[in-house]
Coordinates of C-alpha atoms in Angstrom, one line a residue:
Chain A
M99 CA 108.5 55.3 43.1
I100 CA 107.9 53.3 46.2
P101 CA 104.8 51.1 45.8
A102 CA 102.4 51.2 48.7
D103 CA 101.9 47.5 49.0
Y104 CA 103.0 47.6 52.6
V105 CA 99.7 49.2 53.4
P106 CA 97.3 46.6 54.8
K107 CA 94.5 46.1 52.2
H108 CA 91.6 46.6 54.7
L109 CA 92.9 50.2 55.4
W110 CA 92.3 51.1 51.7
K111 CA 88.7 50.0 52.0
E112 CA 88.1 51.7 55.3
W113 CA 89.5 55.0 54.1
E114 CA 87.9 54.9 50.7
A115 CA 84.6 55.0 52.5
K116 CA 85.7 58.2 54.2
D117 CA 87.1 59.9 51.0
P118 CA 86.4 63.6 51.7
I119 CA 86.0 64.5 48.0
V120 CA 83.3 61.9 47.6
R121 CA 81.7 63.0 50.8
L122 CA 81.7 66.6 49.6
E123 CA 80.0 65.6 46.4
H124 CA 77.2 63.8 48.4
R125 CA 76.8 66.8 50.7
M126 CA 76.6 69.2 47.7
L127 CA 73.9 67.1 46.1
A128 CA 72.0 66.6 49.4
E129 CA 72.1 70.4 50.2
G130 CA 71.1 71.4 46.7
W131 CA 74.4 73.3 46.2
A132 CA 74.9 71.5 42.9
T133 CA 73.1 69.0 40.6
R134 CA 74.5 65.7 39.3
Q135 CA 74.8 67.4 35.9
D136 CA 76.8 70.3 37.4
L137 CA 79.3 67.9 39.0
D138 CA 79.6 65.7 35.9
A139 CA 80.2 68.7 33.7
A140 CA 82.8 70.0 36.1
R141 CA 84.6 66.7 36.2
A142 CA 84.6 66.4 32.4
R143 CA 85.8 70.0 32.0
I144 CA 88.7 69.5 34.4
L145 CA 89.7 66.1 32.9
R146 CA 89.8 67.8 29.5
E147 CA 91.9 70.7 30.9
V148 CA 94.4 68.2 32.4
D149 CA 94.6 66.2 29.2
E150 CA 95.2 69.3 27.1
A151 CA 97.9 70.5 29.5
V152 CA 99.7 67.2 29.3
A153 CA 99.5 67.2 25.5
W154 CA 100.8 70.7 25.4
A155 CA 103.7 69.9 27.8
E156 CA 104.7 66.8 25.9
S157 CA 104.7 68.5 22.6
S158 CA 106.6 71.6 23.8
P159 CA 110.4 71.9 23.5
Y160 CA 112.4 71.9 26.7
P161 CA 113.0 75.4 28.0
D162 CA 116.0 77.5 26.9
P163 CA 118.5 77.5 29.7
A164 CA 118.8 81.2 29.3
T165 CA 115.3 81.4 30.9
L166 CA 116.5 79.7 34.1
L167 CA 116.2 82.9 36.2
D168 CA 113.0 84.3 34.6
N169 CA 110.1 84.9 37.0
V170 CA 112.0 84.6 40.2
Y171 CA 110.8 88.2 40.8
A172 CA 108.0 90.3 39.4
P173 CA 109.0 92.7 36.6
P174 CA 110.0 96.1 38.0
K175 CA 107.2 98.7 38.1
E176 CA 106.5 102.3 39.0
L177 CA 105.2 102.5 42.6
Chain B
M197 CA 106.0 116.9 65.6
P198 CA 108.5 114.0 65.3
T199 CA 107.2 110.5 64.4
T200 CA 108.6 107.4 66.1
Y201 CA 109.8 104.4 64.0
V202 CA 106.7 102.4 65.1
E203 CA 104.3 105.2 64.4
A204 CA 105.9 105.6 61.0
I205 CA 105.1 102.0 60.2
R206 CA 101.6 102.3 61.4
E207 CA 101.1 105.4 59.3
G208 CA 102.5 103.7 56.3
I209 CA 100.2 100.7 56.6
W210 CA 97.2 103.0 57.3
E211 CA 97.9 105.1 54.2
E212 CA 98.2 102.0 52.0
M213 CA 94.9 100.6 53.4
E214 CA 93.2 104.0 52.5
R215 CA 94.8 104.0 49.1
D216 CA 94.0 100.4 48.0
P217 CA 91.0 98.5 49.2
D218 CA 92.8 95.2 48.5
V219 CA 95.3 95.8 51.3
F220 CA 94.4 94.2 54.6
V221 CA 96.2 93.2 57.8
I222 CA 96.2 89.8 59.5
G223 CA 97.8 88.5 62.6
E224 CA 97.6 87.7 66.3
D225 CA 96.0 90.3 68.6
I226 CA 96.1 92.9 65.8
G227 CA 92.3 93.7 65.8
V228 CA 90.6 94.2 69.2
Y229 CA 93.9 94.6 71.0
G230 CA 95.5 96.9 68.4
G231 CA 98.7 94.7 68.1
A232 CA 101.3 93.7 70.6
F233 CA 103.3 96.8 69.7
K234 CA 100.2 98.9 68.8
V235 CA 101.1 99.0 65.1
T236 CA 97.5 98.3 64.2
Q237 CA 95.8 100.4 66.9
G238 CA 92.5 101.9 65.6
M239 CA 92.5 99.9 62.4
L240 CA 89.7 97.6 63.4
E241 CA 87.3 100.5 64.2
H242 CA 88.2 102.3 61.1
F243 CA 88.5 99.6 58.4
G244 CA 86.3 96.9 59.9
E245 CA 86.6 93.2 60.5
K246 CA 87.1 92.2 56.8
R247 CA 90.3 94.1 56.6
V248 CA 91.7 93.7 60.1
V249 CA 91.8 89.9 60.8
D250 CA 92.6 88.5 64.2
T251 CA 93.9 84.9 64.0
P252 CA 94.6 82.0 66.3
I253 CA 98.2 81.4 67.4
S254 CA 99.4 79.8 64.2
E255 CA 102.1 81.5 62.2
S256 CA 101.8 78.9 59.4
A257 CA 98.1 79.6 59.2
I258 CA 98.6 83.4 59.2
V259 CA 101.1 83.2 56.3
G260 CA 99.3 80.4 54.5
A261 CA 96.1 82.4 54.6
A262 CA 98.0 85.5 53.4
I263 CA 99.5 83.5 50.5
G264 CA 96.0 82.3 49.5
A265 CA 94.6 85.8 49.6
G266 CA 97.6 87.1 47.6
L267 CA 97.1 84.4 45.0
M268 CA 93.4 85.6 44.7
G269 CA 94.5 89.2 44.1
L270 CA 94.5 90.8 47.5
R271 CA 97.5 92.4 49.2
P272 CA 97.8 91.1 52.8
V273 CA 100.1 92.5 55.4
A274 CA 100.7 89.6 57.8
E275 CA 102.2 90.2 61.2
M276 CA 104.4 87.9 63.2
Q277 CA 104.1 88.9 66.8
F278 CA 107.8 88.4 67.3
A279 CA 110.2 87.5 64.5
D280 CA 111.3 84.5 66.5
F281 CA 108.0 82.8 65.7
I282 CA 108.5 83.2 61.9
S283 CA 110.1 79.8 61.9
C284 CA 106.6 78.3 62.3
A285 CA 105.7 79.9 59.0
F286 CA 109.0 78.9 57.3
D287 CA 107.6 76.3 55.0
Q288 CA 104.8 78.6 53.8
I289 CA 107.3 81.4 53.1
V290 CA 110.2 79.5 51.4
N291 CA 108.3 76.7 49.6
F292 CA 105.2 78.7 48.6
A293 CA 105.4 82.4 48.8
A294 CA 108.9 82.5 47.4
K295 CA 108.3 80.0 44.6
C296 CA 104.8 80.5 43.2
R297 CA 105.8 83.0 40.6
Y298 CA 108.8 80.9 39.4
R299 CA 106.8 77.6 39.4
W300 CA 103.4 78.8 38.2
G301 CA 103.6 82.4 37.2
A302 CA 101.4 83.2 40.1
A303 CA 102.1 86.4 42.1
V304 CA 102.1 86.4 45.9
P305 CA 102.2 90.1 46.7
I306 CA 102.3 89.7 50.5
V307 CA 104.2 91.4 53.2
V308 CA 105.2 89.5 56.4
R309 CA 106.2 92.0 59.1
A310 CA 108.2 90.8 62.1
P311 CA 109.6 92.7 65.1
S312 CA 113.2 91.4 65.4
G313 CA 116.3 92.1 67.5
G314 CA 117.5 92.2 71.1
G315 CA 118.7 94.5 73.8
I316 CA 115.2 94.7 75.4
R317 CA 115.6 91.9 77.9
G318 CA 113.3 89.6 75.8
G319 CA 115.3 86.4 76.2
P320 CA 116.2 83.9 73.5
F321 CA 112.7 83.6 72.0
H322 CA 111.9 87.3 71.7
S323 CA 115.2 88.7 70.5
Q324 CA 116.4 86.9 67.4
N325 CA 117.5 88.3 64.1
P326 CA 116.3 85.7 61.5
E327 CA 117.1 87.7 58.4
A328 CA 119.8 85.2 57.3
W329 CA 117.3 82.4 56.9
F330 CA 115.4 84.5 54.3
F331 CA 118.4 86.2 52.7
H332 CA 119.1 82.8 51.4
V333 CA 115.9 82.4 49.4
P334 CA 115.5 83.6 45.8
G335 CA 112.0 85.0 45.2
L336 CA 111.8 86.8 48.5
K337 CA 112.7 90.4 49.3
V338 CA 114.0 91.2 52.8
I339 CA 113.9 94.6 54.2
E340 CA 115.1 96.1 57.5
P341 CA 114.8 99.9 57.9
A342 CA 116.9 101.8 60.5
T343 CA 115.1 105.2 60.5
A344 CA 111.5 106.3 60.8
Y345 CA 111.6 107.9 57.4
D346 CA 112.8 104.7 55.8
A347 CA 110.4 102.6 57.8
K348 CA 107.4 104.4 56.5
G349 CA 108.7 104.7 52.9
L350 CA 109.7 101.0 52.8
I351 CA 106.5 99.6 54.3
K352 CA 104.6 101.4 51.7
A353 CA 106.9 100.2 48.9
A354 CA 106.7 96.7 50.2
I355 CA 102.9 96.7 50.2
R356 CA 102.9 98.0 46.6
D357 CA 105.6 95.5 45.5
D358 CA 104.3 92.4 43.7
D359 CA 106.8 90.0 45.3
P360 CA 106.6 88.5 48.9
V361 CA 108.5 90.8 51.2
I362 CA 109.8 89.9 54.7
F363 CA 109.9 93.2 56.6
F364 CA 112.0 93.1 59.8
E365 CA 111.4 96.0 62.3
H366 CA 114.0 96.2 65.0
K367 CA 112.0 96.5 68.1
L368 CA 114.6 98.4 70.0
L369 CA 114.1 101.2 67.5
Y370 CA 110.3 101.2 67.9
R371 CA 110.0 104.1 70.3
R372 CA 113.6 105.1 70.7
I373 CA 114.1 106.9 67.4
K374 CA 111.9 109.5 65.9
E375 CA 112.1 112.3 63.3
D376 CA 109.9 114.7 61.4
L377 CA 108.4 113.1 58.4
P378 CA 107.2 114.8 55.2
A379 CA 103.5 115.2 54.7
G380 CA 102.0 113.4 51.8
D381 CA 102.7 110.2 49.9
Y382 CA 106.3 108.9 49.5
T383 CA 108.0 105.6 49.1
V384 CA 111.6 104.5 49.5
P385 CA 113.0 102.3 46.7
I386 CA 113.5 98.6 47.6
G387 CA 117.0 97.3 46.8
K388 CA 118.9 100.6 47.4
A389 CA 121.3 101.1 50.3
K390 CA 121.9 104.6 51.6
V391 CA 125.0 106.5 52.7
F392 CA 123.9 107.2 56.2
R393 CA 127.0 109.1 57.1
E394 CA 129.8 110.2 54.7
G395 CA 133.4 109.5 55.4
R396 CA 136.8 108.7 53.8
D397 CA 138.7 106.4 56.1
L398 CA 136.5 103.3 56.8
S399 CA 133.2 101.9 55.4
I400 CA 130.9 100.4 58.0
I401 CA 128.3 98.3 56.3
T402 CA 125.3 97.7 58.5
Y403 CA 121.5 97.7 59.0
G404 CA 118.8 97.9 61.6
A405 CA 119.6 99.0 65.2
M406 CA 123.3 98.6 64.4
V407 CA 123.2 101.7 62.2
W408 CA 122.8 103.7 65.4
T409 CA 125.6 101.8 67.1
A410 CA 127.8 102.5 64.1
L411 CA 126.9 106.2 64.4
E412 CA 128.0 106.3 68.0
A413 CA 131.3 104.6 67.0
A414 CA 131.8 107.0 64.1
E415 CA 131.3 110.0 66.4
K416 CA 134.0 108.6 68.8
L417 CA 136.3 107.9 65.9
S418 CA 135.9 111.4 64.5
Q419 CA 137.4 112.7 67.8
E420 CA 140.5 110.7 66.9
G421 CA 140.5 112.1 63.4
V422 CA 139.0 109.1 61.7
A423 CA 136.1 109.7 59.3
A424 CA 133.9 106.6 59.1
E425 CA 131.4 106.2 56.4
I426 CA 128.2 104.3 57.3
I427 CA 126.3 102.4 54.6
D428 CA 122.7 101.6 55.8
L429 CA 121.7 98.6 53.7
R430 CA 117.9 99.2 54.3
T431 CA 117.1 96.3 51.9
L432 CA 119.1 93.0 52.6
L433 CA 117.7 91.1 49.6
P434 CA 118.3 92.1 46.9
L435 CA 121.6 93.4 48.2
D436 CA 122.8 96.7 46.8
E437 CA 126.3 95.6 46.0
E438 CA 127.0 98.7 43.9
T439 CA 126.7 101.1 46.9
I440 CA 128.7 98.9 49.1
L441 CA 131.6 98.5 46.6
E442 CA 131.6 102.2 45.7
S443 CA 132.1 103.0 49.4
V444 CA 134.8 100.4 50.0
K445 CA 136.6 101.5 46.8
K446 CA 136.7 105.0 48.3
T447 CA 137.8 104.1 51.8
S448 CA 139.7 100.8 51.1
K449 CA 138.6 99.4 54.5
A450 CA 135.4 97.6 55.2
L451 CA 133.7 96.6 58.5
V452 CA 130.5 94.6 58.3
L453 CA 128.4 95.1 61.4
H454 CA 125.3 93.2 62.3
E455 CA 123.5 92.1 65.5
D456 CA 122.8 88.6 64.2
T457 CA 125.1 85.7 65.2
L458 CA 128.5 85.5 63.5
T459 CA 128.3 82.1 61.9
G460 CA 126.0 82.2 59.0
G461 CA 124.9 85.8 59.5
I462 CA 124.7 87.7 56.3
G463 CA 127.9 89.5 57.1
G464 CA 129.9 86.5 55.7
E465 CA 128.2 86.8 52.3
I466 CA 128.8 90.6 52.2
A467 CA 132.4 90.2 53.2
A468 CA 132.9 87.5 50.6
R469 CA 131.5 89.7 47.9
I470 CA 133.7 92.5 48.9
M471 CA 136.7 90.2 48.9
E472 CA 135.8 88.9 45.5
S473 CA 135.7 92.4 44.1
L474 CA 138.2 94.3 46.1
R475 CA 140.2 92.0 48.5
V476 CA 139.8 94.1 51.7
A477 CA 137.3 93.1 54.4
G478 CA 136.6 92.4 58.1
R479 CA 133.5 91.6 60.2
A480 CA 131.9 92.6 63.5
C481 CA 128.7 91.2 64.9
G482 CA 126.6 90.3 67.9
S483 CA 126.6 87.3 70.3
R484 CA 128.2 84.1 69.1
R485 CA 125.8 82.1 71.3
C486 CA 122.1 82.4 72.2
A487 CA 121.8 84.6 75.3
G488 CA 120.2 83.1 78.4
H489 CA 117.3 84.8 80.0
A490 CA 119.1 86.4 83.0
D491 CA 119.8 90.1 82.7
S492 CA 123.5 89.6 83.4
L493 CA 123.9 87.1 80.5
Q494 CA 122.0 89.3 78.1
S495 CA 124.2 92.3 79.0
A496 CA 127.3 90.2 78.5
A497 CA 126.1 88.9 75.1

């Protein structure tokens, strides 16, 4: 992985302030589209989902090479 | 009352939109204008704005939006105004549409329709045959009908199919060929070639407008006592090897005919497969170079 230390530090600060996800959160709260609790609950749920997915992946065996071409196409069906 | 190739496509899409409320059309000038080739004429008035979506000039947005809709369970039929512009949507098609199922088990049941082919004085940006680019991509299906009957049956099958389908419509055939179509619902199976003309002496393996060129050649040949068999591929991917090889085994001579450029056109792959199985093959195809815009150059190509 190429570290991004070639990026001038002040650019990180400048763009952090414009982070669209953070801006969307503020907008949602301001417009009453969601409460703080809604957003916190969503964040917690998603982090849990990601952690569970990682745990599942790391504890799963590597796929059988015979499955290499599975799911390239949909299973055939009657039209 | 015979139906033209373009009318057959229009009927097929219309019938699928009546049959399944998840089917919708999206593309440039397809709503108010009825489509550059009038394929979607009348649809906006009948089905409404939510199912007939006019877009800005952005093929990547058209296909990207279609992919998103497909992932959410809808069945979009996206139109490229000319097949030449499909290259703007190339990334969406090959990196997303083709691979979502393999990567994430997510279906992308979209159809991308594109008028392809030359011979109509369109110049280099309105005459191309891009099927080779997509023939190369596992996860896609690629179709190019040559008759009005197949055009209707295959567009309906493509819409019902759960994989992303690239549907090439040879624009020279749009109004030049017509036939009586059966009333009622019918589909043509994807992945099956057809013996368009039976013969014993030579197998001409072809698709699109070249099927009709092959027919002219076959008629001339029959006057010299040579009976040519014409195999109309109809679906390019997946390729119906079985029908091709059955024909070549019978005749022992194969000619692969396509309008696309020689180098890297799908004819090479077909010839290679025949060679691998049977060791007898040759090729004939269209211009080796891009035609210039002048009439004289296009006639020469």
